mmCIF file of C-alpha atoms in Angstrom:
data_model
loop_
_atom_site.group_PDB
_atom_site.id
_atom_site.type_symbol
_atom_site.label_atom_id
_atom_site.label_comp_id
_atom_site.label_asym_id
_atom_site.label_seq_id
_atom_site.Cartn_x
_atom_site.Cartn_y
_atom_site.Cartn_z
ATOM 1 C CA MET E 1 3.163 43.322 -1.701
ATOM 2 C CA ALA E 2 2.885 39.747 -3.049
ATOM 3 C CA PRO E 3 6.208 38.014 -3.818
ATOM 4 C CA GLN E 4 7.119 37.938 -7.500
ATOM 5 C CA ARG E 5 6.477 34.580 -9.152
ATOM 6 C CA VAL E 6 9.642 32.821 -10.261
ATOM 7 C CA THR E 7 9.945 32.190 -13.989
ATOM 8 C CA LEU E 8 11.280 29.238 -15.972
ATOM 9 C CA ALA E 9 14.242 31.371 -17.008
ATOM 10 C CA GLN E 10 15.089 32.108 -13.377
ATOM 11 C CA LEU E 11 14.810 28.429 -12.459
ATOM 12 C CA ALA E 12 17.056 27.524 -15.386
ATOM 13 C CA ALA E 13 19.662 30.113 -14.437
ATOM 14 C CA GLU E 14 19.763 28.964 -10.809
ATOM 15 C CA ALA E 15 20.045 25.294 -11.832
ATOM 16 C CA GLY E 16 22.668 26.099 -14.467
ATOM 17 C CA VAL E 17 20.685 24.579 -17.336
ATOM 18 C CA SER E 18 18.638 25.767 -20.297
ATOM 19 C CA VAL E 19 14.938 26.686 -20.205
ATOM 20 C CA PRO E 20 14.060 23.675 -22.447
ATOM 21 C CA THR E 21 15.786 21.388 -19.932
ATOM 22 C CA VAL E 22 13.656 22.758 -17.075
ATOM 23 C CA SER E 23 10.582 22.277 -19.262
ATOM 24 C CA LYS E 24 11.573 18.663 -19.970
ATOM 25 C CA VAL E 25 11.924 17.935 -16.253
ATOM 26 C CA LEU E 26 8.562 19.513 -15.438
ATOM 27 C CA ASN E 27 6.928 17.440 -18.167
ATOM 28 C CA GLY E 28 8.427 14.164 -16.958
ATOM 29 C CA ARG E 29 10.600 13.577 -20.022
ATOM 30 C CA ASP E 30 13.156 10.819 -19.508
ATOM 31 C CA ASP E 31 15.833 12.241 -21.822
ATOM 32 C CA VAL E 32 17.469 14.250 -19.025
ATOM 33 C CA ALA E 33 20.520 13.046 -17.081
ATOM 34 C CA GLU E 34 19.695 11.981 -13.526
ATOM 35 C CA ALA E 35 22.128 14.470 -11.934
ATOM 36 C CA THR E 36 20.657 17.295 -14.005
ATOM 37 C CA ARG E 37 17.102 16.228 -13.196
ATOM 38 C CA ALA E 38 17.876 16.152 -9.467
ATOM 39 C CA ARG E 39 19.411 19.633 -9.605
ATOM 40 C CA VAL E 40 16.404 21.098 -11.432
ATOM 41 C CA GLU E 41 13.926 19.396 -9.101
ATOM 42 C CA ARG E 42 15.746 20.729 -6.064
ATOM 43 C CA VAL E 43 15.478 24.282 -7.376
ATOM 44 C CA VAL E 44 11.821 23.790 -8.355
ATOM 45 C CA SER E 45 11.025 22.440 -4.894
ATOM 46 C CA GLU E 46 12.893 25.235 -3.092
ATOM 47 C CA HIS E 47 10.868 27.870 -4.935
ATOM 48 C CA GLY E 48 7.564 25.984 -4.603
ATOM 49 C CA TYR E 49 7.143 26.481 -8.330
ATOM 50 C CA ARG E 50 3.804 25.550 -9.873
ATOM 51 C CA HIS E 51 3.509 25.436 -13.632
ATOM 52 C CA ARG E 52 0.857 27.792 -15.011
ATOM 53 C CA ARG E 53 -1.137 25.882 -17.607
ATOM 54 C CA ARG E 54 -1.597 27.820 -20.824
ATOM 55 C CA THR E 55 -4.194 25.432 -22.258
ATOM 56 C CA ALA E 56 -7.613 24.370 -21.040
ATOM 57 C CA PRO E 57 -7.999 21.015 -19.287
ATOM 58 C CA PRO E 58 -8.615 18.084 -21.650
ATOM 59 C CA PRO E 59 -12.255 17.787 -22.754
ATOM 60 C CA GLY E 60 -14.462 15.061 -21.291
ATOM 61 C CA PRO E 61 -14.832 13.766 -17.731
ATOM 62 C CA ARG E 62 -12.243 14.393 -15.049
ATOM 63 C CA LEU E 63 -9.721 11.595 -14.619
ATOM 64 C CA ILE E 64 -7.757 10.243 -11.687
ATOM 65 C CA ASP E 65 -4.850 7.852 -12.108
ATOM 66 C CA LEU E 66 -5.107 4.811 -9.806
ATOM 67 C CA VAL E 67 -1.643 3.268 -9.485
ATOM 68 C CA PHE E 68 -0.996 -0.201 -7.969
ATOM 69 C CA ASN E 69 2.284 -1.895 -7.226
ATOM 70 C CA GLU E 70 0.686 -5.009 -8.718
ATOM 71 C CA LEU E 71 -2.677 -5.790 -10.274
ATOM 72 C CA GLY E 72 -4.306 -9.167 -10.783
ATOM 73 C CA ASN E 73 -5.097 -10.258 -7.234
ATOM 74 C CA ALA E 74 -8.244 -10.141 -5.131
ATOM 75 C CA TRP E 75 -6.827 -7.461 -2.810
ATOM 76 C CA ALA E 76 -6.483 -5.020 -5.705
ATOM 77 C CA VAL E 77 -10.031 -5.747 -6.887
ATOM 78 C CA GLU E 78 -11.457 -4.776 -3.489
ATOM 79 C CA VAL E 79 -9.580 -1.453 -3.551
ATOM 80 C CA ILE E 80 -10.725 -0.712 -7.113
ATOM 81 C CA ARG E 81 -14.339 -1.248 -6.053
ATOM 82 C CA GLY E 82 -13.946 1.234 -3.205
ATOM 83 C CA VAL E 83 -12.395 3.870 -5.466
ATOM 84 C CA GLU E 84 -15.051 3.426 -8.150
ATOM 85 C CA ARG E 85 -17.836 3.636 -5.568
ATOM 86 C CA THR E 86 -16.685 7.149 -4.636
ATOM 87 C CA ALA E 87 -15.337 8.430 -7.961
ATOM 88 C CA ARG E 88 -18.314 7.548 -10.182
ATOM 89 C CA PRO E 89 -20.951 9.644 -8.334
ATOM 90 C CA ALA E 90 -18.506 12.569 -8.487
ATOM 91 C CA GLY E 91 -18.315 12.287 -12.270
ATOM 92 C CA VAL E 92 -14.694 11.135 -12.182
ATOM 93 C CA GLU E 93 -13.289 8.374 -14.385
ATOM 94 C CA VAL E 94 -10.502 6.083 -13.161
ATOM 95 C CA VAL E 95 -7.406 5.105 -15.164
ATOM 96 C CA LEU E 96 -5.535 2.025 -13.891
ATOM 97 C CA SER E 97 -1.753 1.751 -13.899
ATOM 98 C CA GLU E 98 0.670 -0.821 -12.480
ATOM 99 C CA CYS E 99 4.234 -0.531 -11.156
ATOM 100 C CA LEU E 100 4.978 -4.089 -12.372
ATOM 101 C CA GLY E 101 5.691 -5.460 -8.905
ATOM 102 C CA THR E 102 7.783 -2.538 -7.643
ATOM 103 C CA HIS E 103 6.653 0.121 -5.193
ATOM 104 C CA GLN E 104 7.518 3.117 -7.365
ATOM 105 C CA PRO E 105 6.271 3.844 -10.889
ATOM 106 C CA ARG E 106 8.668 4.269 -13.776
ATOM 107 C CA GLN E 107 9.583 7.642 -15.242
ATOM 108 C CA GLU E 108 7.699 6.669 -18.421
ATOM 109 C CA TRP E 109 4.502 6.485 -16.356
ATOM 110 C CA LEU E 110 5.083 9.985 -15.029
ATOM 111 C CA ALA E 111 5.615 11.326 -18.546
ATOM 112 C CA SER E 112 2.276 9.855 -19.661
ATOM 113 C CA VAL E 113 0.507 11.264 -16.569
ATOM 114 C CA LEU E 114 1.842 14.752 -17.169
ATOM 115 C CA ALA E 115 0.844 14.501 -20.828
ATOM 116 C CA ARG E 116 -2.801 13.572 -20.142
ATOM 117 C CA ARG E 117 -3.086 15.837 -17.062
ATOM 118 C CA PRO E 118 -5.430 13.921 -14.755
ATOM 119 C CA ALA E 119 -7.194 15.747 -11.959
ATOM 120 C CA GLY E 120 -5.194 13.737 -9.423
ATOM 121 C CA VAL E 121 -3.186 10.580 -8.717
ATOM 122 C CA LEU E 122 -4.050 7.864 -6.181
ATOM 123 C CA MET E 123 -1.178 5.538 -5.239
ATOM 124 C CA VAL E 124 -2.040 2.095 -3.786
ATOM 125 C CA PHE E 125 0.630 0.200 -1.809
ATOM 126 C CA SER E 126 3.125 2.197 -3.830
ATOM 127 C CA ASP E 127 4.668 5.615 -3.554
ATOM 128 C CA LEU E 128 6.302 8.359 -5.546
ATOM 129 C CA GLY E 129 9.958 9.284 -5.502
ATOM 130 C CA ASP E 130 10.846 12.766 -4.299
ATOM 131 C CA ASP E 131 11.516 13.870 -7.879
ATOM 132 C CA GLN E 132 8.148 12.519 -9.051
ATOM 133 C CA ARG E 133 6.334 14.309 -6.232
ATOM 134 C CA THR E 134 8.089 17.532 -7.177
ATOM 135 C CA GLN E 135 7.001 17.214 -10.791
ATOM 136 C CA LEU E 136 3.363 16.524 -9.873
ATOM 137 C CA VAL E 137 3.280 19.451 -7.438
ATOM 138 C CA ALA E 138 4.889 21.737 -10.014
ATOM 139 C CA ARG E 139 2.166 20.792 -12.515
ATOM 140 C CA GLY E 140 -0.608 21.294 -9.968
ATOM 141 C CA ILE E 141 -1.627 17.593 -9.842
ATOM 142 C CA PRO E 142 -2.492 16.482 -6.277
ATOM 143 C CA TYR E 143 -1.914 12.928 -5.064
ATOM 144 C CA ALA E 144 -2.911 10.682 -2.171
ATOM 145 C CA ILE E 145 -1.842 7.224 -0.973
ATOM 146 C CA VAL E 146 -3.829 4.130 0.026
ATOM 147 C CA ASP E 147 -1.969 1.747 2.377
ATOM 148 C CA PRO E 148 1.425 3.528 2.366
ATOM 149 C CA VAL E 149 4.489 1.392 1.727
ATOM 150 C CA GLY E 150 6.615 3.281 4.224
ATOM 151 C CA GLU E 151 6.130 5.671 7.114
ATOM 152 C CA VAL E 152 4.874 8.846 5.503
ATOM 153 C CA ASP E 153 5.000 12.488 6.502
ATOM 154 C CA PRO E 154 1.753 13.478 8.271
ATOM 155 C CA GLU E 155 1.354 16.190 5.637
ATOM 156 C CA VAL E 156 1.253 13.622 2.811
ATOM 157 C CA PRO E 157 -2.414 12.734 2.131
ATOM 158 C CA SER E 158 -2.780 9.031 2.947
ATOM 159 C CA VAL E 159 -5.166 6.434 4.345
ATOM 160 C CA GLY E 160 -4.027 3.193 5.955
ATOM 161 C CA SER E 161 -5.213 0.872 8.706
ATOM 162 C CA ALA E 162 -4.199 -0.092 12.237
ATOM 163 C CA ASN E 163 -1.617 -2.685 11.198
ATOM 164 C CA TYR E 164 0.057 -2.984 14.604
ATOM 165 C CA HIS E 165 -3.278 -3.619 16.311
ATOM 166 C CA GLY E 166 -4.125 -6.207 13.653
ATOM 167 C CA GLY E 167 -1.005 -8.198 14.426
ATOM 168 C CA LEU E 168 -1.703 -7.872 18.129
ATOM 169 C CA ILE E 169 -5.299 -9.183 18.040
ATOM 170 C CA ALA E 170 -4.482 -12.010 15.611
ATOM 171 C CA THR E 171 -1.801 -13.388 17.932
ATOM 172 C CA ARG E 172 -3.832 -12.767 21.093
ATOM 173 C CA HIS E 173 -6.591 -14.924 19.634
ATOM 174 C CA LEU E 174 -4.203 -17.829 19.097
ATOM 175 C CA LEU E 175 -2.718 -17.394 22.574
ATOM 176 C CA GLU E 176 -6.184 -17.405 24.140
ATOM 177 C CA LEU E 177 -6.878 -20.727 22.416
ATOM 178 C CA GLY E 178 -3.800 -22.140 24.152
ATOM 179 C CA HIS E 179 -1.212 -21.991 21.360
ATOM 180 C CA ARG E 180 2.386 -21.273 22.307
ATOM 181 C CA ASP E 181 4.308 -22.433 19.222
ATOM 182 C CA ILE E 182 2.996 -19.751 16.871
ATOM 183 C CA ALA E 183 4.725 -19.083 13.567
ATOM 184 C CA VAL E 184 4.312 -15.850 11.621
ATOM 185 C CA VAL E 185 4.726 -15.330 7.884
ATOM 186 C CA THR E 186 5.216 -11.643 7.127
ATOM 187 C CA GLY E 187 5.162 -9.745 3.886
ATOM 188 C CA PRO E 188 8.297 -7.988 2.572
ATOM 189 C CA LEU E 189 9.954 -6.250 5.504
ATOM 190 C CA ASP E 190 10.672 -3.130 3.462
ATOM 191 C CA THR E 191 6.954 -2.344 3.769
ATOM 192 C CA PHE E 192 5.517 -0.527 6.776
ATOM 193 C CA CYS E 193 2.452 -2.785 7.139
ATOM 194 C CA SER E 194 4.621 -5.939 7.367
ATOM 195 C CA ARG E 195 6.822 -4.473 10.072
ATOM 196 C CA ALA E 196 3.837 -3.128 12.026
ATOM 197 C CA ARG E 197 1.949 -6.450 11.934
ATOM 198 C CA LEU E 198 5.095 -8.297 13.021
ATOM 199 C CA SER E 199 5.570 -5.824 15.890
ATOM 200 C CA GLY E 200 1.998 -6.437 17.044
ATOM 201 C CA HIS E 201 2.589 -10.197 16.910
ATOM 202 C CA ARG E 202 5.780 -9.923 18.929
ATOM 203 C CA ASP E 203 4.242 -7.684 21.583
ATOM 204 C CA ALA E 204 1.261 -10.035 22.002
ATOM 205 C CA LEU E 205 3.687 -12.859 22.751
ATOM 206 C CA LEU E 206 5.703 -10.744 25.184
ATOM 207 C CA GLU E 207 2.637 -9.558 27.123
ATOM 208 C CA ALA E 208 1.583 -13.214 27.490
ATOM 209 C CA GLY E 209 5.050 -14.224 28.712
ATOM 210 C CA VAL E 210 5.660 -16.378 25.625
ATOM 211 C CA PRO E 211 9.148 -16.158 24.119
ATOM 212 C CA TYR E 212 9.444 -14.564 20.677
ATOM 213 C CA ARG E 213 11.172 -17.184 18.540
ATOM 214 C CA GLU E 214 13.057 -16.096 15.444
ATOM 215 C CA ASP E 215 13.008 -19.698 14.178
ATOM 216 C CA LEU E 216 9.233 -19.408 13.763
ATOM 217 C CA VAL E 217 9.391 -16.174 11.729
ATOM 218 C CA ARG E 218 9.449 -16.283 7.930
ATOM 219 C CA THR E 219 9.411 -13.475 5.378
ATOM 220 C CA GLY E 220 6.937 -13.987 2.554
ATOM 221 C CA ASP E 221 5.846 -11.859 -0.384
ATOM 222 C CA PHE E 222 2.071 -11.590 0.194
ATOM 223 C CA SER E 223 1.363 -14.228 -2.472
ATOM 224 C CA VAL E 224 -0.202 -17.704 -2.378
ATOM 225 C CA GLU E 225 2.951 -19.174 -3.885
ATOM 226 C CA GLY E 226 5.196 -17.465 -1.333
ATOM 227 C CA GLY E 227 2.996 -18.600 1.550
ATOM 228 C CA HIS E 228 3.034 -22.176 0.248
ATOM 229 C CA GLU E 229 6.826 -22.237 -0.009
ATOM 230 C CA VAL E 230 7.601 -20.937 3.486
ATOM 231 C CA ALA E 231 4.789 -22.963 5.087
ATOM 232 C CA LEU E 232 6.255 -26.180 3.662
ATOM 233 C CA GLU E 233 9.550 -25.241 5.303
ATOM 234 C CA LEU E 234 7.869 -24.526 8.648
ATOM 235 C CA LEU E 235 5.693 -27.642 8.667
ATOM 236 C CA ARG E 236 8.564 -29.940 7.681
ATOM 237 C CA GLY E 237 10.826 -28.538 10.398
ATOM 238 C CA PRO E 238 11.817 -30.353 13.573
ATOM 239 C CA ALA E 239 9.611 -28.150 15.773
ATOM 240 C CA ARG E 240 6.381 -27.819 13.826
ATOM 241 C CA PRO E 241 4.205 -24.910 15.007
ATOM 242 C CA THR E 242 0.653 -25.512 16.139
ATOM 243 C CA ALA E 243 -0.523 -22.217 14.619
ATOM 244 C CA VAL E 244 0.446 -19.758 11.889
ATOM 245 C CA PHE E 245 -0.349 -16.072 11.689
ATOM 246 C CA ALA E 246 -0.178 -15.209 7.977
ATOM 247 C CA CYS E 247 0.109 -11.460 7.414
ATOM 248 C CA ASN E 248 -2.351 -11.484 4.525
ATOM 249 C CA ASP E 249 -5.074 -13.820 3.273
ATOM 250 C CA LEU E 250 -3.225 -14.826 0.112
ATOM 251 C CA THR E 251 -0.339 -16.056 2.264
ATOM 252 C CA ALA E 252 -2.848 -17.921 4.453
ATOM 253 C CA PHE E 253 -4.222 -19.683 1.368
ATOM 254 C CA GLY E 254 -0.656 -20.788 0.624
ATOM 255 C CA VAL E 255 -0.394 -22.158 4.180
ATOM 256 C CA TYR E 256 -3.631 -24.105 3.586
ATOM 257 C CA ARG E 257 -2.148 -25.616 0.450
ATOM 258 C CA ALA E 258 1.076 -26.616 2.227
ATOM 259 C CA ALA E 259 -0.906 -28.230 5.060
ATOM 260 C CA ARG E 260 -2.965 -30.176 2.522
ATOM 261 C CA ASP E 261 0.194 -31.308 0.705
ATOM 262 C CA LEU E 262 1.624 -32.683 3.961
ATOM 263 C CA GLY E 263 -1.594 -34.178 5.315
ATOM 264 C CA VAL E 264 -1.820 -31.680 8.173
ATOM 265 C CA SER E 265 -5.433 -30.908 9.119
ATOM 266 C CA VAL E 266 -6.686 -27.361 9.648
ATOM 267 C CA PRO E 267 -7.600 -26.582 12.406
ATOM 268 C CA GLY E 268 -7.166 -30.037 14.017
ATOM 269 C CA GLU E 269 -3.358 -29.981 13.806
ATOM 270 C CA LEU E 270 -2.704 -26.434 12.637
ATOM 271 C CA SER E 271 -4.634 -23.221 13.301
ATOM 272 C CA VAL E 272 -4.337 -20.456 10.695
ATOM 273 C CA VAL E 273 -5.130 -16.745 10.947
ATOM 274 C CA GLY E 274 -5.008 -14.463 7.907
ATOM 275 C CA TYR E 275 -5.219 -10.725 7.343
ATOM 276 C CA ASP E 276 -7.455 -8.624 5.017
ATOM 277 C CA ASP E 277 -10.750 -10.582 5.061
ATOM 278 C CA LEU E 278 -11.013 -10.968 1.299
ATOM 279 C CA PRO E 279 -14.275 -12.513 0.030
ATOM 280 C CA ALA E 280 -12.396 -15.765 -0.622
ATOM 281 C CA ALA E 281 -11.732 -16.082 3.124
ATOM 282 C CA ARG E 282 -15.348 -17.275 3.445
ATOM 283 C CA TRP E 283 -15.163 -19.559 0.413
ATOM 284 C CA VAL E 284 -12.193 -21.722 1.428
ATOM 285 C CA GLY E 285 -12.615 -24.760 3.630
ATOM 286 C CA PRO E 286 -12.450 -24.326 6.534
ATOM 287 C CA GLU E 287 -13.525 -20.686 6.470
ATOM 288 C CA LEU E 288 -10.554 -18.522 7.392
ATOM 289 C CA THR E 289 -10.226 -16.670 10.676
ATOM 290 C CA THR E 290 -8.735 -13.342 9.642
ATOM 291 C CA VAL E 291 -8.197 -9.714 10.553
ATOM 292 C CA HIS E 292 -10.740 -7.609 8.703
ATOM 293 C CA GLN E 293 -8.987 -4.707 6.998
ATOM 294 C CA PRO E 294 -11.581 -2.206 5.694
ATOM 295 C CA LEU E 295 -10.258 -2.083 2.137
ATOM 296 C CA HIS E 296 -13.409 -0.548 0.645
ATOM 297 C CA GLU E 297 -13.545 2.140 3.307
ATOM 298 C CA MET E 298 -9.806 2.885 2.983
ATOM 299 C CA ALA E 299 -10.172 3.315 -0.784
ATOM 300 C CA GLU E 300 -13.286 5.452 -0.412
ATOM 301 C CA ALA E 301 -11.685 7.712 2.211
ATOM 302 C CA ALA E 302 -8.538 8.176 0.129
ATOM 303 C CA THR E 303 -10.605 8.988 -2.959
ATOM 304 C CA ARG E 304 -12.628 11.572 -1.040
ATOM 305 C CA LEU E 305 -9.386 13.034 0.304
ATOM 306 C CA LEU E 306 -7.916 13.272 -3.198
ATOM 307 C CA LEU E 307 -11.062 14.820 -4.672
ATOM 308 C CA SER E 308 -11.111 17.457 -1.929
ATOM 309 C CA LEU E 309 -7.542 18.392 -2.912
ATOM 310 C CA VAL E 310 -8.574 18.460 -6.572
ATOM 311 C CA ASP E 311 -11.323 20.926 -5.641
ATOM 312 C CA GLY E 312 -8.790 23.184 -3.936
ATOM 313 C CA GLN E 313 -9.781 22.372 -0.368
ATOM 314 C CA ASP E 314 -7.330 21.997 2.515
ATOM 315 C CA PRO E 315 -8.401 18.883 4.492
ATOM 316 C CA ALA E 316 -8.198 19.219 8.259
ATOM 317 C CA VAL E 317 -6.814 15.669 8.485
ATOM 318 C CA ARG E 318 -4.396 14.363 5.869
ATOM 319 C CA ARG E 319 -3.310 11.107 7.516
ATOM 320 C CA MET E 320 -5.867 8.482 8.595
ATOM 321 C CA ASP E 321 -5.560 4.935 9.958
ATOM 322 C CA LEU E 322 -8.857 3.034 9.989
ATOM 323 C CA ALA E 323 -9.713 0.421 12.625
ATOM 324 C CA VAL E 324 -9.401 -3.327 12.054
ATOM 325 C CA GLU E 325 -11.173 -6.229 13.770
ATOM 326 C CA LEU E 326 -10.794 -9.989 14.068
ATOM 327 C CA ARG E 327 -13.291 -12.198 12.255
ATOM 328 C CA VAL E 328 -13.234 -15.597 13.987
ATOM 329 C CA ARG E 329 -14.253 -18.495 11.750
ATOM 330 C CA ALA E 330 -13.413 -22.182 11.446
ATOM 331 C CA SER E 331 -9.645 -22.205 10.812
ATOM 332 C CA THR E 332 -8.619 -21.787 14.470
ATOM 333 C CA ALA E 333 -9.069 -24.133 17.419
ATOM 334 C CA PRO E 334 -7.191 -25.108 20.606
ATOM 335 C CA PRO E 335 -3.977 -27.066 19.913
ATOM 336 C CA ALA E 336 -4.255 -30.830 19.772
ATOM 337 C CA ARG E 337 -3.278 -32.539 23.006
#
């Protein structure tokens, strides 16, 4: 005999609240106290409750919400292209949202999502809070993640890349050229990709018998401006590095700018390696040596994964890390003698 489906009234009674309060939580309303919301979401999650829609889906094409931590840079554009390339042939329209520089969307965003009822949600370098996940699951809206911010449960649908290997091959390349004083500019260390790339960098040094020097490590913010600021500090220091591994291309462009400001030639006096292989990496002078991260393919794979969930399928693999490779160009050379 199939288990009896729990009702809103039963959820309300167990959480010690009214039925309208449970309904508000399930619909993402922000006029519920945080402690009350957490209590309701815990009960909803424990029962695996899924809201039974009483109305037909909105007319028109299916929608997916594409949510970025931050829009307006070339990295985001490449991901959007990959999503559109997969969504459009499937008859799915894409709605863009932004977390305004944070890695988790606001409650107001969730309320608007639940109101318009998209087919699914695709998070990019951002993630949902446990309460937000509960509300999406309860409303039957699947989600997937591109380039997870943190280490995610293997059961959470997500597509990333081999960040550790990227850091490893970037630093190995500089070591093979003869560099020993290699600086690294990471992204924010609360993100998984930054920590993984830094770990790859450190292990490449250790396997080559080169000391890992904390004085040559700087934490950036994945922006041109942030890369410029920390590179000025590194290049003005008493022990100037002969090479910099920048953990994304935008940071590398900031390093270029700092080198130009100080009259340091690239690659004659400073070799630079980036990460991502944005189109601009081939436009700058000299062309940037960088780790190619398959942004289009990551976005396409995550979109396919999400659409399979939308169609009620159970993917055999929910967590994927795509391969990366080094693209050697003109920004790296042996250190000056």
